[in-house]
Coordinates of C-alpha atoms in Angstrom, one line a residue:
M1 CA -26.1 -22.1 -62.9
K2 CA -25.9 -21.0 -59.2
I3 CA -25.9 -23.6 -56.4
A4 CA -26.7 -22.4 -52.9
K5 CA -23.6 -22.1 -50.7
R6 CA -25.2 -24.1 -47.8
H7 CA -24.8 -27.3 -49.8
F8 CA -21.0 -26.9 -49.6
L9 CA -20.7 -26.4 -45.8
N10 CA -17.5 -28.3 -44.7
Y11 CA -18.7 -30.4 -41.8
S12 CA -15.2 -31.9 -41.3
I13 CA -14.2 -28.4 -40.0
L14 CA -17.5 -27.3 -38.5
I15 CA -18.1 -30.4 -36.3
P16 CA -14.6 -30.4 -34.7
Y17 CA -15.0 -26.6 -34.1
L18 CA -18.3 -27.3 -32.3
M19 CA -16.9 -30.1 -30.3
L20 CA -13.9 -28.1 -29.2
S21 CA -16.1 -25.1 -28.3
I22 CA -18.3 -27.2 -26.1
I23 CA -15.3 -29.0 -24.5
G24 CA -13.8 -25.5 -24.0
L25 CA -16.8 -24.3 -22.1
I26 CA -16.6 -27.3 -19.8
V27 CA -12.9 -26.7 -19.2
V28 CA -13.5 -23.0 -18.6
Y29 CA -16.1 -23.9 -15.9
S30 CA -13.8 -26.5 -14.4
T31 CA -10.8 -24.1 -14.3
T32 CA -12.6 -20.9 -13.2
S33 CA -15.2 -22.1 -10.7
A34 CA -12.8 -22.5 -7.8
Y35 CA -11.0 -19.2 -8.7
Q36 CA -14.3 -17.4 -8.7
I37 CA -15.4 -18.8 -5.4
Q38 CA -12.0 -17.7 -3.9
Q39 CA -12.7 -14.2 -5.3
G40 CA -16.2 -14.1 -3.7
G41 CA -18.0 -14.3 -7.0
G42 CA -20.4 -16.8 -8.5
P43 CA -18.8 -20.0 -9.9
M44 CA -20.6 -19.6 -13.3
R45 CA -19.7 -16.0 -14.0
L46 CA -16.7 -16.5 -16.3
V47 CA -18.2 -19.5 -18.1
I48 CA -21.4 -17.5 -18.8
N49 CA -19.2 -14.7 -20.2
Q50 CA -17.4 -17.2 -22.4
S51 CA -20.7 -18.7 -23.5
L52 CA -21.9 -15.2 -24.6
F53 CA -18.8 -14.8 -26.7
W54 CA -19.4 -18.2 -28.2
L55 CA -23.0 -17.2 -29.1
V56 CA -21.7 -14.0 -30.7
S57 CA -19.1 -16.2 -32.5
L58 CA -21.8 -18.5 -33.9
V59 CA -23.7 -15.4 -35.3
G60 CA -20.5 -14.2 -36.7
I61 CA -19.8 -17.5 -38.4
F62 CA -23.3 -17.4 -40.0
I63 CA -22.8 -13.8 -41.3
I64 CA -19.3 -14.4 -42.6
Y65 CA -20.2 -17.6 -44.3
R66 CA -22.9 -15.9 -46.3
M67 CA -20.6 -12.9 -47.1
R68 CA -19.1 -12.4 -50.6
L69 CA -15.4 -13.1 -50.6
S70 CA -14.9 -10.1 -52.9
F71 CA -15.8 -7.9 -49.9
L72 CA -12.7 -9.1 -48.1
R73 CA -10.5 -8.3 -51.0
K74 CA -11.4 -4.6 -51.2
S75 CA -8.4 -2.4 -50.4
S76 CA -10.6 0.2 -48.7
V77 CA -12.0 -2.5 -46.2
V78 CA -8.5 -3.8 -45.4
N79 CA -7.2 -0.2 -44.9
I80 CA -10.0 0.7 -42.5
V81 CA -9.4 -2.5 -40.5
I82 CA -5.7 -1.7 -40.3
V83 CA -6.2 1.9 -39.1
V84 CA -8.8 0.8 -36.4
E85 CA -6.5 -2.0 -35.2
I86 CA -3.6 0.5 -34.8
L87 CA -5.8 2.9 -32.9
L88 CA -7.0 0.1 -30.6
L89 CA -3.4 -1.0 -29.9
I90 CA -2.4 2.5 -29.0
A91 CA -5.5 3.0 -26.8
S92 CA -4.8 -0.2 -24.9
R93 CA -1.5 1.3 -23.7
F94 CA -3.5 3.8 -21.6
F95 CA -5.5 1.2 -19.6
E96 CA -4.4 -0.5 -16.4
P97 CA -1.8 -3.3 -17.0
V98 CA -2.6 -7.0 -16.2
N99 CA 0.3 -9.1 -14.9
G100 CA 2.7 -6.3 -15.8
A101 CA 1.6 -5.9 -19.4
H102 CA -0.8 -3.5 -21.0
G103 CA -3.0 -4.8 -23.9
W104 CA -6.6 -4.9 -22.5
I105 CA -9.3 -2.3 -23.2
R106 CA -11.8 -2.3 -20.4
F107 CA -15.0 -0.3 -20.0
A108 CA -18.5 -0.9 -18.6
G109 CA -17.6 -4.5 -17.6
F110 CA -16.5 -5.3 -21.1
S111 CA -12.9 -6.1 -22.0
M112 CA -11.1 -6.8 -25.3
Q113 CA -7.5 -7.6 -26.2
P114 CA -6.6 -5.9 -29.6
A115 CA -3.4 -8.0 -30.0
E116 CA -5.6 -11.1 -30.3
Y117 CA -7.4 -9.6 -33.3
L118 CA -4.1 -8.7 -34.8
K119 CA -3.3 -12.4 -35.4
L120 CA -6.1 -12.7 -38.0
I121 CA -5.7 -9.1 -39.3
I122 CA -2.0 -9.6 -40.2
I123 CA -3.0 -12.8 -42.1
W124 CA -5.7 -10.9 -44.0
F125 CA -3.5 -8.0 -44.7
L126 CA -0.5 -10.0 -46.0
A127 CA -2.8 -12.3 -48.1
H128 CA -4.3 -9.2 -49.7
K129 CA -0.9 -7.7 -50.4
F130 CA 0.8 -10.8 -51.7
D131 CA -2.2 -11.7 -53.9
K132 CA -1.8 -8.5 -55.9
I133 CA 1.7 -9.4 -56.9
Q134 CA 1.4 -13.1 -57.7
S135 CA 2.7 -12.8 -61.2
E136 CA 5.7 -10.7 -60.0
I137 CA 6.5 -13.3 -57.3
G138 CA 6.4 -16.1 -60.0
T139 CA 9.0 -14.1 -62.0
Y140 CA 11.2 -12.4 -59.5
D141 CA 10.7 -14.6 -56.4
Y142 CA 11.4 -12.7 -53.1
Q143 CA 12.5 -9.6 -55.0
A144 CA 8.9 -9.0 -55.8
L145 CA 8.2 -8.6 -52.1
T146 CA 11.1 -6.2 -51.5
K147 CA 10.6 -4.2 -54.7
G148 CA 14.4 -4.5 -55.2
S149 CA 15.2 -2.8 -51.9
W150 CA 15.9 -4.4 -48.6
V151 CA 15.0 -1.1 -46.9
P152 CA 11.2 -0.2 -47.2
N153 CA 10.7 3.3 -48.6
R154 CA 6.9 3.5 -48.7
L155 CA 4.4 3.8 -45.8
N156 CA 2.1 1.2 -47.3
D157 CA 4.9 -1.4 -47.7
W158 CA 3.9 -4.6 -46.0
R159 CA 7.2 -4.6 -44.1
V160 CA 6.4 -1.1 -42.6
V161 CA 2.9 -2.1 -41.5
S162 CA 4.1 -5.4 -40.1
L163 CA 7.0 -3.8 -38.2
L164 CA 4.6 -1.1 -36.9
F165 CA 2.2 -3.7 -35.6
L166 CA 5.1 -5.7 -34.0
G167 CA 6.5 -2.6 -32.4
L168 CA 3.2 -1.7 -30.8
V169 CA 2.7 -5.2 -29.4
V170 CA 6.3 -5.4 -28.1
T171 CA 6.0 -2.1 -26.2
L172 CA 2.8 -3.2 -24.4
P173 CA 4.9 -5.5 -23.7
D174 CA 3.2 -8.7 -24.9
L175 CA 6.0 -11.2 -25.6
G176 CA 3.6 -14.0 -26.4
N177 CA 1.5 -12.4 -29.1
A178 CA 4.6 -10.7 -30.5
T179 CA 6.2 -14.2 -30.9
I180 CA 3.1 -15.6 -32.6
I181 CA 2.7 -12.6 -34.9
T182 CA 6.3 -12.9 -36.0
L183 CA 5.8 -16.6 -36.8
I184 CA 2.6 -15.9 -38.6
I185 CA 4.4 -13.4 -40.8
I186 CA 7.0 -16.0 -41.6
I187 CA 4.3 -18.5 -42.5
M188 CA 2.6 -16.0 -44.8
L189 CA 5.9 -15.3 -46.5
S190 CA 6.4 -19.1 -47.0
V191 CA 3.0 -19.6 -48.6
S192 CA 3.1 -16.4 -50.7
G193 CA 4.8 -18.2 -53.6
V194 CA 8.4 -17.4 -53.0
G195 CA 11.1 -20.1 -53.0
H196 CA 11.2 -22.5 -50.1
R197 CA 14.8 -21.6 -49.4
W198 CA 13.6 -18.2 -47.9
F199 CA 11.4 -20.0 -45.4
S200 CA 14.3 -22.3 -44.4
T201 CA 16.6 -19.2 -44.1
A202 CA 14.1 -17.4 -41.9
L203 CA 13.5 -20.4 -39.7
M204 CA 17.2 -20.9 -39.3
G205 CA 17.6 -17.2 -38.4
I206 CA 14.9 -17.4 -35.7
T207 CA 16.5 -20.5 -34.3
V208 CA 20.0 -18.9 -34.1
G209 CA 18.5 -15.6 -32.8
A210 CA 16.6 -17.3 -30.1
T211 CA 19.6 -19.4 -29.1
V212 CA 21.8 -16.3 -28.9
L213 CA 19.2 -14.4 -26.9
L214 CA 18.7 -17.1 -24.3
G215 CA 22.5 -17.7 -24.2
S216 CA 23.1 -14.0 -23.6
I217 CA 20.5 -13.8 -20.9
W218 CA 22.0 -16.8 -19.2
V219 CA 25.5 -15.3 -19.4
M220 CA 24.6 -11.8 -18.3
G221 CA 22.1 -13.0 -15.7
V222 CA 18.4 -12.4 -15.5
D223 CA 18.9 -9.5 -13.0
V224 CA 20.6 -7.4 -15.8
V225 CA 17.6 -8.0 -18.2
A226 CA 15.2 -7.0 -15.4
K227 CA 16.7 -3.5 -15.4
I228 CA 15.5 -2.9 -19.0
P229 CA 12.2 -0.8 -18.6
V230 CA 10.2 -2.6 -21.2
F231 CA 11.3 -6.1 -20.4
G232 CA 11.5 -6.0 -16.7
Y233 CA 8.5 -8.3 -16.0
I234 CA 9.6 -10.7 -18.8
A235 CA 12.9 -11.3 -16.9
K236 CA 10.9 -13.4 -14.3
R237 CA 9.8 -15.7 -17.1
F238 CA 13.3 -16.3 -18.3
A239 CA 14.4 -17.0 -14.7
A240 CA 11.7 -19.6 -14.4
F241 CA 12.7 -21.1 -17.8
F242 CA 16.3 -21.7 -16.7
N243 CA 15.3 -23.2 -13.3
P244 CA 11.7 -23.0 -12.1
F245 CA 12.4 -24.8 -8.8
E246 CA 15.2 -22.4 -7.8
D247 CA 12.6 -19.8 -7.0
A248 CA 9.4 -21.9 -6.8
T249 CA 7.5 -19.4 -4.7
N250 CA 8.1 -16.4 -7.0
A251 CA 9.4 -16.5 -10.6
G252 CA 9.1 -20.2 -10.9
L253 CA 5.7 -20.5 -9.3
Q254 CA 3.7 -21.0 -12.5
L255 CA 6.0 -23.5 -14.2
S256 CA 6.8 -25.6 -11.2
N257 CA 3.1 -26.0 -10.3
S258 CA 2.4 -26.7 -14.0
Y259 CA 4.8 -29.6 -13.7
Y260 CA 3.0 -30.8 -10.5
A261 CA -0.3 -30.6 -12.3
M262 CA 0.8 -32.7 -15.3
S263 CA 2.5 -35.2 -12.9
N264 CA -0.7 -35.5 -10.9
G265 CA -2.7 -36.3 -14.0
G266 CA -0.8 -39.4 -15.1
W267 CA -2.3 -41.4 -17.9
L268 CA -6.0 -41.1 -17.0
G269 CA -6.2 -38.1 -14.8
R270 CA -7.8 -37.3 -11.4
G271 CA -11.2 -36.8 -12.9
L272 CA -13.0 -33.7 -14.3
G273 CA -13.2 -31.0 -11.6
N274 CA -10.8 -32.8 -9.3
S275 CA -7.6 -30.7 -10.0
I276 CA -5.5 -29.8 -7.0
E277 CA -3.4 -27.1 -8.6
K278 CA -6.3 -24.9 -9.8
K279 CA -7.3 -24.3 -6.1
G280 CA -4.9 -21.4 -5.6
Y281 CA -1.6 -23.2 -6.3
L282 CA -1.2 -22.6 -10.1
P283 CA -1.8 -18.9 -11.1
E284 CA -3.5 -18.3 -14.4
A285 CA -4.9 -21.9 -14.3
H286 CA -7.9 -20.7 -16.4
T287 CA -5.9 -18.9 -19.1
D288 CA -2.2 -19.5 -19.9
F289 CA -2.0 -22.9 -18.0
A290 CA -5.5 -24.3 -18.7
F291 CA -4.0 -27.2 -20.6
S292 CA -1.9 -28.2 -17.5
I293 CA -5.2 -28.5 -15.6
V294 CA -6.7 -30.5 -18.5
I295 CA -3.8 -33.0 -18.2
E296 CA -4.3 -33.1 -14.4
E297 CA -8.0 -33.8 -14.6
L298 CA -8.3 -35.9 -17.8
G299 CA -4.8 -37.4 -18.0
L300 CA -2.5 -37.7 -20.9
V301 CA -5.0 -39.9 -22.7
G302 CA -7.8 -37.3 -22.4
A303 CA -5.6 -34.4 -23.3
S304 CA -4.3 -36.3 -26.3
L305 CA -7.8 -36.9 -27.6
I306 CA -8.5 -33.1 -27.4
L307 CA -5.3 -32.5 -29.3
A308 CA -6.3 -35.0 -31.9
I309 CA -9.6 -33.2 -32.6
L310 CA -7.8 -29.9 -32.8
F311 CA -5.1 -31.2 -35.1
F312 CA -7.7 -32.9 -37.3
M313 CA -9.5 -29.6 -37.7
I314 CA -6.2 -27.8 -38.5
L315 CA -5.3 -30.5 -41.0
R316 CA -8.7 -30.1 -42.8
I317 CA -8.1 -26.3 -42.9
I318 CA -4.6 -26.9 -44.5
V319 CA -6.3 -29.2 -47.1
V320 CA -8.7 -26.3 -48.0
G321 CA -5.7 -24.0 -48.5
I322 CA -3.8 -26.6 -50.6
R323 CA -6.8 -27.2 -52.8
A324 CA -7.8 -23.6 -53.3
R325 CA -7.0 -22.3 -56.8
D326 CA -7.2 -18.7 -55.9
P327 CA -4.0 -17.4 -54.2
F328 CA -5.8 -15.1 -51.8
N329 CA -8.0 -18.0 -50.6
A330 CA -5.1 -20.3 -50.3
M331 CA -3.0 -17.9 -48.3
M332 CA -5.9 -17.0 -46.0
A333 CA -6.7 -20.7 -45.2
L334 CA -3.0 -21.7 -44.7
G335 CA -2.4 -18.6 -42.6
I336 CA -5.3 -19.4 -40.3
A337 CA -4.1 -23.0 -40.0
G338 CA -0.6 -21.7 -39.2
M339 CA -2.0 -19.3 -36.5
L340 CA -3.8 -22.2 -34.7
L341 CA -0.7 -24.5 -34.9
V342 CA 1.7 -21.8 -33.7
Q343 CA -0.6 -20.8 -30.8
T344 CA -1.0 -24.4 -29.7
F345 CA 2.7 -25.2 -29.8
V346 CA 3.8 -22.0 -28.1
N347 CA 1.3 -22.6 -25.3
I348 CA 2.4 -26.2 -24.8
G349 CA 6.0 -25.2 -25.0
G350 CA 5.4 -22.6 -22.3
I351 CA 3.6 -24.9 -19.9
S352 CA 6.1 -27.7 -20.3
G353 CA 9.2 -25.5 -20.0
L354 CA 10.5 -26.1 -23.6
I355 CA 10.4 -22.4 -24.2
P356 CA 9.9 -19.4 -21.8
A357 CA 6.3 -18.9 -20.7
T358 CA 4.8 -16.3 -23.0
G359 CA 1.3 -15.8 -21.7
V360 CA -0.3 -17.3 -24.8
T361 CA -3.7 -19.0 -24.3
F362 CA -4.6 -22.5 -25.5
P363 CA -7.1 -22.4 -28.4
F364 CA -10.7 -23.1 -27.2
L365 CA -9.8 -24.3 -23.8
S366 CA -8.4 -21.1 -22.1
Q367 CA -10.9 -18.6 -20.7
G368 CA -10.9 -15.5 -23.0
G369 CA -13.6 -14.2 -25.2
S370 CA -11.3 -12.3 -27.6
S371 CA -9.3 -15.5 -28.3
L372 CA -12.5 -17.6 -28.9
L373 CA -14.0 -14.9 -31.1
I374 CA -10.9 -14.5 -33.3
I375 CA -10.6 -18.3 -33.8
S376 CA -14.3 -18.5 -34.7
I377 CA -13.9 -15.7 -37.3
G378 CA -10.9 -17.5 -38.7
V379 CA -12.9 -20.8 -39.0
A380 CA -15.8 -18.8 -40.6
F381 CA -13.4 -17.4 -43.3
V382 CA -12.2 -20.9 -44.1
L383 CA -15.7 -22.3 -44.3
N384 CA -16.6 -19.5 -46.7
I385 CA -13.4 -20.0 -48.8
D386 CA -14.0 -23.8 -49.0
A387 CA -17.6 -23.4 -50.1
H388 CA -16.7 -20.7 -52.6
E389 CA -13.9 -22.8 -54.2
R390 CA -16.0 -26.1 -54.3
R391 CA -19.0 -24.3 -55.8
L392 CA -17.0 -22.7 -58.5
L393 CA -15.4 -26.0 -59.4
L394 CA -18.7 -27.8 -59.5
E395 CA -20.3 -25.1 -61.6
E396 CA -17.5 -25.3 -64.1
E397 CA -17.8 -29.1 -64.3
I398 CA -21.6 -28.7 -64.9
E399 CA -21.1 -26.1 -67.7
Q400 CA -18.5 -28.3 -69.4
T401 CA -20.9 -31.2 -69.3
L402 CA -23.8 -29.2 -70.7
Y403 CA -21.8 -27.5 -73.4

């Protein structure tokens, strides 16, 4: 007995997604209108562009929701996506840099950021790889992932592909997305079925490594790091992290003005559209530091409500992953939830000075079509997975009742 998939649409995920998307369009207009006027353009240009991406996203959600999940599990499909993504990352290196980093492909007024798509692709790839060796993981734990060797010796080894992707992103250089992709890989390892001690070990290793790195930069001085060809522009972000007000007109310009924006907002904010900092004081107010403007205009209370909606949606996605009986479905859902959590915390950490600014956008609220599209595709996958799992469960219960 087949039941139509539309009866299993998870509104506890879809409704928050729609709410955040609409709020995002309002925030994009608020944060970009002044910038566009300063540039001599129309105040609606960027919000119209974002709206077009959202409409494409809605069509994508409809198509992906109706798609058979078996299609996503085909090795040929995964391999084609991997090859295309590698080619796009390489091609982006030959386009003009933005804020000191390559990573955007621009032509005929259209632009895309391949590293944004990599966040979901790496989840898909690792879920596909780890799903095939679930029985081995259950028996041999982490050794099933390494095939008994800490050094990968095959080109299709998940470690080779992951390191290749990371290497391409780092050389752009794109510190923010490289950080997020690294954390996503750790999340995927932790939900693959291996013992929890490996996740604790990896987390401890990252904490120690980050502490040593920041300590070394502090001891050697930012000027030394700035001489490294690939990481020259990143040195400014480390300088701002250590003391943004020491060079508030240069390296610390973004972070110091982010502090001013959040301070201006207080509890209830200055009112939608009334931000001071977005009017030429805070660079990237519509992308990396959009949430600072949200706090300035809507206050801590308004920003907290938006975070509550976002975290509720992420929690519902986690529930889908926990309840999924199929390992591939579970890893996909948990990986997508992890992607959203990591991106949110890395952005908030950057704008608040808890970690060096990484250029990571805030989900839904920052202007960026690629970011919105990849989040929408991720939500579509989760909606499909949840409907598939619930339909199978109900059909089994009906069959047991009948027979």
